[in-house]
Amino acid sequence: MEENNSKTDIKTKENKKPDIKIFVSHRIDMEAETIDNPLYVNVRCGAVFDKRENIDMLGDNTGDNISEKRDMYNELTVQYWAWKNVDADYYGFCDENKYLLLSEKQNKFNNEVLYEEFLTKEIIKKYELDNNKLVDKLLGENDLVIMQPIDIRKVVTPKGYAKNIKMYLQNNNHKLLKYEHIEIILDYIRDVYPDIYPYAIKYLNGYQYIQYNNFIMKKILFNEYCSFQFNILFNFEKKFHKNSQFYSENIMQSLNLIGIVLLGIYYKYLSEKHTKYKQLSVIYFNNTKKYEQIYPFFNTNNIAIVIRISDYYVPYFSVLLQSIISYSNKDNNYDIIVLTGSIKQNNKNILNNMITNKNNFSIRYINPEQYIHGTSLYVSTSSYSREAYYTLFTPYLLKNYDKLLVLDSDLILQGDIAEIFNNDISDCLAAATKEIVFMGMLNLDEQWIEYALEELKIDKPYDYTNTGVILLNTKLIRDKFTFKHIVDVAKNSKFRTQEQDLINILFYGKIKFLDLKYNYYTRINSWNEDMLDNAPVHYKKIYETVGNNPFVIHYANQPKPWSNPNISYADKWWEIARKTPFYEIILQRMSYEQSSYISFTTLDHFSRIMFPFKWLKKVHKVGYIRQIADKLLPHGTKRRKIVKKLLFR
């Protein structure tokens, strides 16, 4: 092919011979983590569509380029740009979430594809991705380095397993691409590249499949490959475009998939021509989003609130959010940070819409797992999770904040949350209410006193606090404890109430005790009531007084108000729930739970006649369900009729 004289050199961080450049294709809708290694040249894919400002990463929209064809070619637009505009001795290619394992530890991992959740500094070190010297020996001995093919016979398709690549593509017809497209490509290869055609047939009839666009090639091979690949793709594109307005998103990206098939064909051609090559594993990262440094959203009166939730919990969190909104003050600014790794974008949009036109509100979402991924943490029972530790890690996850109010999501406010946040804790590590239920536990069972004294090392067990509402002096916490120390304690401790026990241990003697009204426990079940009734007389009186008008109502046990609207203070929760955009979803979930319960009680009535076992007499009566229905679905209402149709059709 003709040599392109317009190519310019991209300076690497150090001069080395030969000149090796591995181009990393980056999305423009997300800022990804990058690897500090001069081998990698980061390039924005489809940069012509990038509307962001002050972006210093290279783009594929300069010189001779096809940046505007990103929707069809995907990362191949970056490969084309590198081919036409950059000079190097060796050209490599990968996506921002797929890297060749260039490490000398290749045999240690021994997999075609290695899966990791996040691209972190620890993972970079693990696979030696920051070592630019490891590739020298590989390329000194080989002209081509490529991903280790996967065995396509082990991959499930919509039509079952396939015995070869051809069958795999046929089985995915109309899902990944139209199989007829491959036939068109093969016809073109036969006519224009007859010397490569036999290898194309061999490749498709084989089962060793090059799944990703990951390789490093000597310059002469790269030029030959790109000429072969893009000549075929451009000619096919002319036919492809005739009906492209009717194609699905997957089919629109057929050119990208065909490009990867062409890489496999070219690899087959080179390997059987005795080109020196090496196969390597690929490391696939599920999430490469750059860890975002979050700063206080407002310059003044920034009330920073942190809540941890899952996607499933979003409807219930919306009730807490609505209560914060309802009692907010226009003179305060509410900076809400949600710790989550699972909330779907649609649910984020709905939550964000709840504060539309409220200039003193902000909601942002961060994934703590990106920061603590790989940390093994003790989970005491099935009712707890590793996410509970987020409260303890919050000062380090949000290191640009000096003060944070962390809340559980199973509570509601009956006052401006700024009142809690504005407590002076300058000389304390935290502020929280004493745990009145724990006081009852101490009074009923001496083993809890022993646990507090001997295991938690708290010499005043009745000063134990609940962390469902906790105000953190994050600056002072960071000054006193390193993140490593916190993590080590969490990893090596096996306490009954996980992070709450740890916070009580670590912050003991430096916790300001808040009024019980700021974290009022509801009477939810018989155990809960028993503990409250056996609390010290003085605190029980305070509890009863606070109950007349609690500032924070905490449903800190089971059942929750969204499961049973008959529990105490559930009416307060439902009054707010009706104002949220998730009200119907909350009703639907409860109806589903109760319909399952109704089915069980129907079975109970039948069983009482046919099989009068004693244990069945313990099942609750259907009347309990009717109480709930009458309360939430009054007689004569449209929603009662709808629910009846759903349950009894």
Short mmCIF file of N, CA and C in Angstrom, two decimals, residues 186-261:
data_model
loop_
_atom_site.label_atom_id
_atom_site.label_comp_id
_atom_site.label_asym_id
_atom_site.label_seq_id
_atom_site.Cartn_x
_atom_site.Cartn_y
_atom_site.Cartn_z
N LEU A 186 -17.47 -12.30 2.42
CA LEU A 186 -16.71 -13.43 1.88
C LEU A 186 -16.61 -13.37 0.35
N ASP A 187 -17.71 -13.01 -0.29
CA ASP A 187 -17.69 -12.88 -1.75
C ASP A 187 -16.69 -11.82 -2.18
N TYR A 188 -16.64 -10.73 -1.43
CA TYR A 188 -15.71 -9.64 -1.78
C TYR A 188 -14.26 -10.09 -1.57
N ILE A 189 -13.99 -10.81 -0.47
CA ILE A 189 -12.63 -11.30 -0.21
C ILE A 189 -12.21 -12.27 -1.32
N ARG A 190 -13.13 -13.12 -1.74
CA ARG A 190 -12.82 -14.09 -2.81
C ARG A 190 -12.42 -13.38 -4.10
N ASP A 191 -13.13 -12.26 -4.40
CA ASP A 191 -12.87 -11.55 -5.65
C ASP A 191 -11.65 -10.65 -5.58
N VAL A 192 -11.42 -9.99 -4.44
CA VAL A 192 -10.37 -8.97 -4.36
C VAL A 192 -9.11 -9.50 -3.66
N TYR A 193 -9.28 -10.41 -2.70
CA TYR A 193 -8.14 -10.94 -1.95
C TYR A 193 -8.16 -12.47 -2.03
N PRO A 194 -7.98 -13.02 -3.22
CA PRO A 194 -8.08 -14.48 -3.38
C PRO A 194 -7.06 -15.25 -2.57
N ASP A 195 -5.89 -14.64 -2.28
CA ASP A 195 -4.88 -15.34 -1.49
C ASP A 195 -5.30 -15.47 -0.02
N ILE A 196 -6.19 -14.57 0.45
CA ILE A 196 -6.65 -14.61 1.83
C ILE A 196 -7.93 -15.44 1.96
N TYR A 197 -8.67 -15.59 0.88
CA TYR A 197 -9.99 -16.24 0.93
C TYR A 197 -9.95 -17.64 1.57
N PRO A 198 -9.00 -18.51 1.21
CA PRO A 198 -9.00 -19.85 1.84
C PRO A 198 -8.87 -19.78 3.36
N TYR A 199 -8.13 -18.78 3.86
CA TYR A 199 -7.95 -18.65 5.30
C TYR A 199 -9.21 -18.10 5.96
N ALA A 200 -9.96 -17.30 5.21
CA ALA A 200 -11.24 -16.81 5.71
C ALA A 200 -12.20 -17.98 5.94
N ILE A 201 -12.23 -18.90 4.96
CA ILE A 201 -13.09 -20.08 5.08
C ILE A 201 -12.63 -20.95 6.25
N LYS A 202 -11.30 -21.15 6.36
CA LYS A 202 -10.76 -21.95 7.47
C LYS A 202 -11.12 -21.35 8.82
N TYR A 203 -11.00 -20.03 8.89
CA TYR A 203 -11.29 -19.35 10.16
C TYR A 203 -12.74 -19.54 10.57
N LEU A 204 -13.66 -19.33 9.62
CA LEU A 204 -15.08 -19.43 9.92
C LEU A 204 -15.51 -20.87 10.21
N ASN A 205 -14.80 -21.82 9.66
CA ASN A 205 -15.11 -23.23 9.92
C ASN A 205 -14.42 -23.74 11.18
N GLY A 206 -13.57 -22.92 11.79
CA GLY A 206 -12.90 -23.29 13.02
C GLY A 206 -13.67 -22.80 14.23
N TYR A 207 -13.11 -23.02 15.39
CA TYR A 207 -13.79 -22.63 16.63
C TYR A 207 -12.96 -21.68 17.50
N GLN A 208 -11.77 -21.32 17.04
CA GLN A 208 -10.91 -20.39 17.77
C GLN A 208 -11.25 -18.96 17.34
N TYR A 209 -12.03 -18.26 18.18
CA TYR A 209 -12.64 -16.98 17.80
C TYR A 209 -11.93 -15.80 18.48
N ILE A 210 -11.51 -14.85 17.67
CA ILE A 210 -10.96 -13.59 18.18
C ILE A 210 -12.14 -12.70 18.56
N GLN A 211 -12.35 -12.54 19.85
CA GLN A 211 -13.58 -11.90 20.32
C GLN A 211 -13.48 -10.38 20.38
N TYR A 212 -12.29 -9.87 20.67
CA TYR A 212 -12.13 -8.42 20.85
C TYR A 212 -11.05 -7.87 19.93
N ASN A 213 -11.11 -6.58 19.75
CA ASN A 213 -10.17 -5.88 18.87
C ASN A 213 -8.90 -5.52 19.65
N ASN A 214 -8.16 -6.53 20.09
CA ASN A 214 -6.96 -6.32 20.89
C ASN A 214 -5.74 -6.93 20.20
N PHE A 215 -4.77 -6.10 19.85
CA PHE A 215 -3.59 -6.60 19.15
C PHE A 215 -2.46 -5.57 19.22
N ILE A 216 -1.24 -6.04 18.88
CA ILE A 216 -0.09 -5.17 18.58
C ILE A 216 0.56 -5.77 17.34
N MET A 217 0.80 -4.93 16.32
CA MET A 217 1.38 -5.41 15.06
C MET A 217 2.56 -4.55 14.64
N LYS A 218 3.49 -5.19 13.97
CA LYS A 218 4.57 -4.47 13.33
C LYS A 218 3.98 -3.55 12.26
N LYS A 219 4.63 -2.45 12.04
CA LYS A 219 4.10 -1.42 11.14
C LYS A 219 3.67 -1.97 9.78
N ILE A 220 4.51 -2.79 9.15
CA ILE A 220 4.19 -3.28 7.82
C ILE A 220 2.94 -4.14 7.82
N LEU A 221 2.77 -4.93 8.90
CA LEU A 221 1.57 -5.76 9.02
C LEU A 221 0.34 -4.91 9.29
N PHE A 222 0.49 -3.91 10.13
CA PHE A 222 -0.63 -3.03 10.48
C PHE A 222 -1.14 -2.29 9.25
N ASN A 223 -0.22 -1.78 8.45
CA ASN A 223 -0.62 -1.07 7.24
C ASN A 223 -1.36 -2.00 6.28
N GLU A 224 -0.83 -3.22 6.14
CA GLU A 224 -1.46 -4.19 5.25
C GLU A 224 -2.84 -4.59 5.78
N TYR A 225 -2.92 -4.78 7.08
CA TYR A 225 -4.18 -5.18 7.70
C TYR A 225 -5.25 -4.09 7.55
N CYS A 226 -4.89 -2.84 7.86
CA CYS A 226 -5.87 -1.75 7.77
C CYS A 226 -6.32 -1.54 6.33
N SER A 227 -5.39 -1.67 5.38
CA SER A 227 -5.77 -1.54 3.98
C SER A 227 -6.79 -2.61 3.60
N PHE A 228 -6.52 -3.84 4.02
CA PHE A 228 -7.42 -4.97 3.78
C PHE A 228 -8.77 -4.75 4.47
N GLN A 229 -8.73 -4.39 5.74
CA GLN A 229 -9.95 -4.28 6.54
C GLN A 229 -10.85 -3.13 6.07
N PHE A 230 -10.28 -1.93 5.95
CA PHE A 230 -11.13 -0.77 5.63
C PHE A 230 -11.56 -0.76 4.17
N ASN A 231 -10.78 -1.35 3.27
CA ASN A 231 -11.21 -1.47 1.88
C ASN A 231 -12.48 -2.30 1.81
N ILE A 232 -12.50 -3.40 2.55
CA ILE A 232 -13.68 -4.27 2.58
C ILE A 232 -14.86 -3.57 3.24
N LEU A 233 -14.62 -2.93 4.39
CA LEU A 233 -15.70 -2.29 5.13
C LEU A 233 -16.31 -1.12 4.36
N PHE A 234 -15.47 -0.31 3.70
CA PHE A 234 -15.99 0.84 2.96
C PHE A 234 -16.83 0.38 1.76
N ASN A 235 -16.38 -0.67 1.10
CA ASN A 235 -17.15 -1.18 -0.04
C ASN A 235 -18.47 -1.79 0.43
N PHE A 236 -18.42 -2.49 1.56
CA PHE A 236 -19.64 -3.07 2.10
C PHE A 236 -20.60 -1.97 2.56
N GLU A 237 -20.06 -0.90 3.12
CA GLU A 237 -20.89 0.19 3.66
C GLU A 237 -21.82 0.77 2.59
N LYS A 238 -21.35 0.81 1.36
CA LYS A 238 -22.17 1.36 0.27
C LYS A 238 -23.46 0.55 0.10
N LYS A 239 -23.36 -0.77 0.20
CA LYS A 239 -24.55 -1.62 0.11
C LYS A 239 -25.34 -1.59 1.42
N PHE A 240 -24.61 -1.55 2.49
CA PHE A 240 -25.20 -1.56 3.83
C PHE A 240 -26.14 -0.39 4.04
N HIS A 241 -25.79 0.77 3.51
CA HIS A 241 -26.55 2.00 3.75
C HIS A 241 -27.91 2.02 3.06
N LYS A 242 -28.14 1.16 2.11
CA LYS A 242 -29.39 1.22 1.35
C LYS A 242 -30.62 1.07 2.24
N ASN A 243 -30.54 0.20 3.24
CA ASN A 243 -31.68 -0.03 4.13
C ASN A 243 -31.36 0.28 5.58
N SER A 244 -30.31 1.05 5.80
CA SER A 244 -29.83 1.25 7.17
C SER A 244 -30.84 1.99 8.05
N GLN A 245 -31.76 2.75 7.45
CA GLN A 245 -32.74 3.47 8.27
C GLN A 245 -33.69 2.54 9.00
N PHE A 246 -33.73 1.26 8.56
CA PHE A 246 -34.62 0.29 9.20
C PHE A 246 -33.88 -0.63 10.18
N TYR A 247 -32.57 -0.44 10.32
CA TYR A 247 -31.78 -1.35 11.14
C TYR A 247 -31.90 -1.04 12.62
N SER A 248 -31.81 -2.10 13.42
CA SER A 248 -31.76 -1.91 14.88
C SER A 248 -30.38 -1.39 15.26
N GLU A 249 -30.23 -1.02 16.53
CA GLU A 249 -28.94 -0.51 17.00
C GLU A 249 -27.84 -1.55 16.83
N ASN A 250 -28.15 -2.81 17.15
CA ASN A 250 -27.15 -3.87 17.00
C ASN A 250 -26.72 -4.03 15.55
N ILE A 251 -27.71 -4.05 14.66
CA ILE A 251 -27.38 -4.24 13.24
C ILE A 251 -26.62 -3.04 12.70
N MET A 252 -26.93 -1.84 13.22
CA MET A 252 -26.19 -0.65 12.80
C MET A 252 -24.71 -0.77 13.12
N GLN A 253 -24.40 -1.57 14.14
CA GLN A 253 -23.00 -1.74 14.53
C GLN A 253 -22.36 -2.97 13.88
N SER A 254 -23.02 -3.50 12.84
CA SER A 254 -22.50 -4.68 12.15
C SER A 254 -21.10 -4.45 11.61
N LEU A 255 -20.82 -3.24 11.16
CA LEU A 255 -19.51 -2.97 10.57
C LEU A 255 -18.41 -3.17 11.60
N ASN A 256 -18.71 -2.84 12.85
CA ASN A 256 -17.72 -3.05 13.90
C ASN A 256 -17.47 -4.55 14.11
N LEU A 257 -18.55 -5.33 14.18
CA LEU A 257 -18.41 -6.77 14.39
C LEU A 257 -17.73 -7.43 13.20
N ILE A 258 -18.08 -6.99 12.01
CA ILE A 258 -17.43 -7.53 10.82
C ILE A 258 -15.94 -7.20 10.84
N GLY A 259 -15.62 -6.00 11.34
CA GLY A 259 -14.21 -5.61 11.46
C GLY A 259 -13.45 -6.56 12.36
N ILE A 260 -14.08 -7.00 13.44
CA ILE A 260 -13.43 -7.94 14.36
C ILE A 260 -13.30 -9.31 13.70
N VAL A 261 -14.31 -9.71 12.92
CA VAL A 261 -14.21 -10.97 12.16
C VAL A 261 -13.05 -10.89 11.18
#
